[in-house]
Short mmCIF file of C-alpha atoms in Angstrom, two decimals:
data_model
loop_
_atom_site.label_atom_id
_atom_site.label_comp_id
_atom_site.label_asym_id
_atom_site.label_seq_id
_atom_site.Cartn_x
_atom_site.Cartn_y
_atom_site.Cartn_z
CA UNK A 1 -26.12 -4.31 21.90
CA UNK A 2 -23.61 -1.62 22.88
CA UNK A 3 -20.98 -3.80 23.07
CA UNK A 4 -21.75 -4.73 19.03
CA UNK A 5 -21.85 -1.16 18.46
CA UNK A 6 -18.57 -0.87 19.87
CA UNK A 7 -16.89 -3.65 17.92
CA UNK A 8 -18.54 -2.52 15.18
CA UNK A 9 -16.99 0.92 15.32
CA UNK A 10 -13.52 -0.73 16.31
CA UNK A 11 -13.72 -2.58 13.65
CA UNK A 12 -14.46 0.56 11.04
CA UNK A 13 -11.40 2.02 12.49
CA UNK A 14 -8.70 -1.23 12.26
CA UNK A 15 -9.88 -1.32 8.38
CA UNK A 16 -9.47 2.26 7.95
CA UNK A 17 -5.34 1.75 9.43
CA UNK A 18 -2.81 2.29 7.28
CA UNK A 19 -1.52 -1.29 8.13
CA UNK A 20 -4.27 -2.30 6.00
CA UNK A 21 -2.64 -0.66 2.59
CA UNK A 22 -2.05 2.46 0.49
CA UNK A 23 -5.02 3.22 -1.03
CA UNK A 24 -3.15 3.45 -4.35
CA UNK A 25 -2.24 0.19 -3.87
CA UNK A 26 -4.75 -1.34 -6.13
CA UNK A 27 -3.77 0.55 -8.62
CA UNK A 28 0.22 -0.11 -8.41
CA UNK A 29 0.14 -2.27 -11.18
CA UNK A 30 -0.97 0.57 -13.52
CA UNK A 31 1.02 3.33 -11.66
CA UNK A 32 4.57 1.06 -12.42
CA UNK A 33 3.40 -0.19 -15.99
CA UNK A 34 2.66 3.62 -16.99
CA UNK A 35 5.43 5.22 -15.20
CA UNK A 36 7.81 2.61 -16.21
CA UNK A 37 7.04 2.80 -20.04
CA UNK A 38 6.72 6.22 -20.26
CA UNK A 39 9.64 6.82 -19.09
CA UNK A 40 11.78 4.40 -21.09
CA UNK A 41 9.63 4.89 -24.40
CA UNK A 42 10.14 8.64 -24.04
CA UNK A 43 13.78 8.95 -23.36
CA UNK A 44 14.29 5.99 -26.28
CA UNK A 45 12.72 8.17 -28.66
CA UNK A 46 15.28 11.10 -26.80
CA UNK A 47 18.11 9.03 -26.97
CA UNK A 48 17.36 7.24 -30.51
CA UNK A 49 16.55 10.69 -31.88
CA UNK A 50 20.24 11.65 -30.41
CA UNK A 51 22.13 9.09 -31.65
CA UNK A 52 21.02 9.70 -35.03
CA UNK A 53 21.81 13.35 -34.44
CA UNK A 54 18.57 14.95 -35.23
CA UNK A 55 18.36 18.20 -34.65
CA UNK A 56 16.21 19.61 -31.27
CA UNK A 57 13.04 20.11 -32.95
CA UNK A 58 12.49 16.41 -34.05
CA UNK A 59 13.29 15.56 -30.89
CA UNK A 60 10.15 17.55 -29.61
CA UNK A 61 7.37 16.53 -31.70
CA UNK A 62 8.51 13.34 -31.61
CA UNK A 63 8.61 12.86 -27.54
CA UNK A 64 5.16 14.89 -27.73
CA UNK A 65 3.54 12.71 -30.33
CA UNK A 66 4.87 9.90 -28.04
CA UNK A 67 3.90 11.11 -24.77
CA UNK A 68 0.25 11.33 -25.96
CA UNK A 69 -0.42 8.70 -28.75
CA UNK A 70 1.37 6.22 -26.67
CA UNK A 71 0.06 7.32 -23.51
CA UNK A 72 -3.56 7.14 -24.82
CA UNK A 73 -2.47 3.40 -26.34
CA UNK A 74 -1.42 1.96 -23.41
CA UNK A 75 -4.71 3.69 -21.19
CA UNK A 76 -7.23 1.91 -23.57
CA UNK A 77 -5.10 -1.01 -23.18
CA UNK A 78 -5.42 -1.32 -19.70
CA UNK A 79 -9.16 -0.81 -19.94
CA UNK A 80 -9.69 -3.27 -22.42
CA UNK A 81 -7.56 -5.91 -21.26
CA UNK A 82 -9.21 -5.46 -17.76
CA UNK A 83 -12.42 -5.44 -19.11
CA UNK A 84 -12.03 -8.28 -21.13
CA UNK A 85 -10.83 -10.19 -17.44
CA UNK A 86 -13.94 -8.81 -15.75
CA UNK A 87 -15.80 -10.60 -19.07
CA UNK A 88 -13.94 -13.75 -18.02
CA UNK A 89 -14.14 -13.55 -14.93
CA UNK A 90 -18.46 -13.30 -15.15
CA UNK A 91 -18.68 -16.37 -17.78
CA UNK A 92 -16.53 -18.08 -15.57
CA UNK A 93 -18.97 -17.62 -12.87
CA UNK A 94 -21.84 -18.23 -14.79
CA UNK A 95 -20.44 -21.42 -15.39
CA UNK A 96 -20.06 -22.32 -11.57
CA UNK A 97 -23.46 -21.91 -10.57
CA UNK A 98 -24.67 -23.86 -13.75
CA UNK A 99 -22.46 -26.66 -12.04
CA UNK A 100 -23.48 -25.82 -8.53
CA UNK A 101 -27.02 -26.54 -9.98
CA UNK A 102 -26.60 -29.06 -11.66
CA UNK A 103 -23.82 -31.47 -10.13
CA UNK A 104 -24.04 -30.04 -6.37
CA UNK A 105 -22.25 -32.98 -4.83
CA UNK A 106 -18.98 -32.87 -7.09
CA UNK A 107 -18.67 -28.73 -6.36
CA UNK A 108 -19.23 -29.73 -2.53
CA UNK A 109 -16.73 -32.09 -2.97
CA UNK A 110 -14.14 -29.54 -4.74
CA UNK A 111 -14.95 -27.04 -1.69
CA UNK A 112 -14.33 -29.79 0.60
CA UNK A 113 -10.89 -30.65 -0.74
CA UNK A 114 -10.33 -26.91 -1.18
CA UNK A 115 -10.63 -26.48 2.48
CA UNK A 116 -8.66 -29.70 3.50
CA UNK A 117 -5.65 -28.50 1.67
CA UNK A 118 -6.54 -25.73 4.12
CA UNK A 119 -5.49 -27.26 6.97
CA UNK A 120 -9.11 -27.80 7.95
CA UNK A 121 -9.94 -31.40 8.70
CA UNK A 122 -12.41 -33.72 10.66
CA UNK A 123 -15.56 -32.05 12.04
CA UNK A 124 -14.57 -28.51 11.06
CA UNK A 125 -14.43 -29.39 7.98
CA UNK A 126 -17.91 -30.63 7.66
CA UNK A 127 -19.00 -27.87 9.57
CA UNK A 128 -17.31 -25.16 7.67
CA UNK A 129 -18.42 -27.06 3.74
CA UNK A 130 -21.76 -27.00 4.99
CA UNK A 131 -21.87 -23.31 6.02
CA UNK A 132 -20.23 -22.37 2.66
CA UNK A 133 -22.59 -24.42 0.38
CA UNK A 134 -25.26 -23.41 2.28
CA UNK A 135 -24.87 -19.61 0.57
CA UNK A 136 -24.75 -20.22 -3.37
CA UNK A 137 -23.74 -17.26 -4.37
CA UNK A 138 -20.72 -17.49 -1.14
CA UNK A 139 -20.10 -21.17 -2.77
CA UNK A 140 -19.88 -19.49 -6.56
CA UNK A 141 -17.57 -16.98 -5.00
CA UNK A 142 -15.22 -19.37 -3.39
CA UNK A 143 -15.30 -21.35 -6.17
CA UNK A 144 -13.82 -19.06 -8.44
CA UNK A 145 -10.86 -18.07 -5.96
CA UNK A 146 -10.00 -21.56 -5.17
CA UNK A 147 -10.31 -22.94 -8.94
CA UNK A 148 -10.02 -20.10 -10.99
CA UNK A 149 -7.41 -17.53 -8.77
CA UNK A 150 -10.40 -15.19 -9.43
CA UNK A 151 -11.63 -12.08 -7.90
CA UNK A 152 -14.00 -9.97 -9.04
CA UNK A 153 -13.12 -6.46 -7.03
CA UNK A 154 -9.84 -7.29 -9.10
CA UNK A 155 -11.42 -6.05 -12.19
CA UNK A 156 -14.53 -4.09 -10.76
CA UNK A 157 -12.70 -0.85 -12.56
CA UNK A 158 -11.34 -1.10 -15.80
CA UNK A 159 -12.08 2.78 -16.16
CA UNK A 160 -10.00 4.09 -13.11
CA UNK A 161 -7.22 1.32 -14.96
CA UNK A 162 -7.01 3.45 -17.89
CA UNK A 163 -6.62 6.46 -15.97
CA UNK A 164 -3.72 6.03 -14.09
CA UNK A 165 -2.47 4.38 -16.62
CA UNK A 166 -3.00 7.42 -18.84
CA UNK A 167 -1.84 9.72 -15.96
CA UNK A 168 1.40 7.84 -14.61
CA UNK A 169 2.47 7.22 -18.69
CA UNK A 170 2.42 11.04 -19.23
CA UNK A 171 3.65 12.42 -15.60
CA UNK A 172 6.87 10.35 -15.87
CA UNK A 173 6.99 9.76 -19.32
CA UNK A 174 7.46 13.73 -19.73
CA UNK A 175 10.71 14.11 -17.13
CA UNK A 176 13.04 12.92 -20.47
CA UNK A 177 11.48 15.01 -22.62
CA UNK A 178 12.12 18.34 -20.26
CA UNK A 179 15.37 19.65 -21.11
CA UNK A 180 14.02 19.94 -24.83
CA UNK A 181 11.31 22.04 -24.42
CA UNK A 182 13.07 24.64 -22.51
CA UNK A 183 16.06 27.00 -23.27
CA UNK A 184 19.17 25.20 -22.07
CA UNK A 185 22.76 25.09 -23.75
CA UNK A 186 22.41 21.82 -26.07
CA UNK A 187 25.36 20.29 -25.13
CA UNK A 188 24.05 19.58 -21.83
CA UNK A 189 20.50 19.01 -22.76
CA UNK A 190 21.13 15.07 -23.72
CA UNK A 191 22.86 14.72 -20.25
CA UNK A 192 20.45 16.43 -18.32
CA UNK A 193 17.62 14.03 -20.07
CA UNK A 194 20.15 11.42 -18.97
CA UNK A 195 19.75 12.51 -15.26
CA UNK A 196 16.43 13.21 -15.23
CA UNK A 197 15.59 10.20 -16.33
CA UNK A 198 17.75 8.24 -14.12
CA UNK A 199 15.75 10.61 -11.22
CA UNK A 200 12.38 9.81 -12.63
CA UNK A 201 13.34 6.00 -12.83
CA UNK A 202 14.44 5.88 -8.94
CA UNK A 203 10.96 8.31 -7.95
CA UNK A 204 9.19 5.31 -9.43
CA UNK A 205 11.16 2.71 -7.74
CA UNK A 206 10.60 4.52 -4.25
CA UNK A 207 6.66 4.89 -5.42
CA UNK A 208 6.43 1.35 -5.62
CA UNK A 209 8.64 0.66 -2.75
CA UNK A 210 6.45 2.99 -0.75
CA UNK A 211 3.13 1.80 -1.63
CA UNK A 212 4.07 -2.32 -1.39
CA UNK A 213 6.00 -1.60 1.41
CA UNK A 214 8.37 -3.85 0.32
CA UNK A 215 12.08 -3.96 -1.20
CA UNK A 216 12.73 -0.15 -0.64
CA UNK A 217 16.26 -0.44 -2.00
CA UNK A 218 15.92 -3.53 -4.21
CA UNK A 219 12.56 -1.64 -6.09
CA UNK A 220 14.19 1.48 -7.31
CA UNK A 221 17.38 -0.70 -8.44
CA UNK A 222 15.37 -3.09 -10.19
CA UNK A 223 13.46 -0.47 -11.80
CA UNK A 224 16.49 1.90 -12.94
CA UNK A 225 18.52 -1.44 -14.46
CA UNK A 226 15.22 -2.05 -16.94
CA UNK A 227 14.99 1.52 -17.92
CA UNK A 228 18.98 1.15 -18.65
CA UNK A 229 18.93 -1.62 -21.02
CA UNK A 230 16.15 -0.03 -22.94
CA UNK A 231 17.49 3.21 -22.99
CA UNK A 232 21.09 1.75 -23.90
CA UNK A 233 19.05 -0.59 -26.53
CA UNK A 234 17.36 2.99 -28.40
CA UNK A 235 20.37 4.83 -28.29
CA UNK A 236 22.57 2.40 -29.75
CA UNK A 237 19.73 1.75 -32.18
CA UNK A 238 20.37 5.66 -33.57
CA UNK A 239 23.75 5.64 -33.81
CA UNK A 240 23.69 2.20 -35.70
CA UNK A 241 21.23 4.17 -37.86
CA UNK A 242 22.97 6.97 -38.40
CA UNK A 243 26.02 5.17 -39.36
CA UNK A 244 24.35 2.63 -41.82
CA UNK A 245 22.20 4.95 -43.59
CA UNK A 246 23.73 8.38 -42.95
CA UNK A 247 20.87 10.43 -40.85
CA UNK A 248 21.34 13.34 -40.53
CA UNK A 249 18.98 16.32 -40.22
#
């Protein structure tokens, strides 16, 4: 008994390691989808706004009206869109134990194959089908990873989606938008955006980098060339504007 005890507890503790993951880490996806397009959205408004030569104040309600409306978009995006998976994913599963019920031997014979492309084979293989089918709701879960890809802790919190969504969008999506808001000598304000945004761009990167614990040179590269081409892509967009149809406020 104390010997369980003590597995148990050593157990606790190799879970709780950070070998096993960031905790943010199931929510990278929104943290780099947010941060990413907030930052590029923001600083294409910035550097569309430029190009066109609008004058400072446009620039500001328009990166505010930005920051927030499309912040807000994108947050109820991500909730919705992972709600409607967690939707999926439940009908899906539904849908298995109907069949479980109803043609048992063909979803035995799907786990079985599903575990012999395993690696498992001969006795084991018997062994470990009948332990699995043995637990319906075990068999519905495995089921929907093998056929489906499914999870459902992958979509267990389409709220906590839309807020870092939300959170990440604005927090990043503001850096561009800085040099605007506060008193610095215009002609270095666009630059300064420029920077800041390359800065932001690279933080990102890193954050992702950090938290995968993968490509820490290769992320923040990868993530600075996108937010290039659309930056490059908005301000060329102004000036092409302001050339064809004269803007100029």
């Amino acid at each position: 008994m104390e010997q369980q005890e003590n597995l148990q507890k050593a157990l606790r503790k190799h879970q709780q390691e950070e070998k096993h993951g960031n905790r943010l880490g199931s929510h990278i996806q929104d943290i780099v989808y947010g941060g990413n397009d907030g930052i590029v959205t923001t600083f294409a408004v910035v550097a569309g706004t430029v190009g066109a030569d609008m004058p400072r104040y446009v620039i500001i309600i328009l990166g505010l009206a930005n920051l927030f409306a499309d912040g807000t978009s994108m947050a109820t995006g991500a909730y919705l869109s992972m709600k409607s998976e967690l939707d999926q994913y439940r009908r899906l599963r539904k849908e298995e134990l109907e069949e479980i019920e109803n043609i048992p031997e063909i979803e035995r014979e799907e786990i079985r194959e599903y575990l012999r492309e395993k690696g498992i084979t001969g006795e084991k293989l018997e062994t470990v089908t009948a332990a699995i089918t043995s637990h319906r709701e075990l068999w519905a879960d495995i089921m929907m990873q093998s056929e489906h890809g499914m999870t459902e802790s992958s979509y267990e919190n389409p709220i906590r989606s839309g807020i870092f969504t939300f959170c990440s969008f604005v927090m990043f999506g503001s850096i561009p938008l800085l040099p605007y808001l506060f008193t610095i000598e215009p002609a270095r304000r666009f630059p300064i955006a420029i920077a800041s945004t390359a800065v932001a761009l690279t933080i990102l990167g890193f954050t992702r980098s950090i938290i995968t614990r993968e490509r820490l040179l290769r992320g923040p590269i990868e993530v600075i060339s996108i937010g290039a081409v659309g930056a490059l892509v908005a301000y060329g967009i102004g000036v092409l504007l302001r050339n064809i149809v004269g803007v100029a406020l």
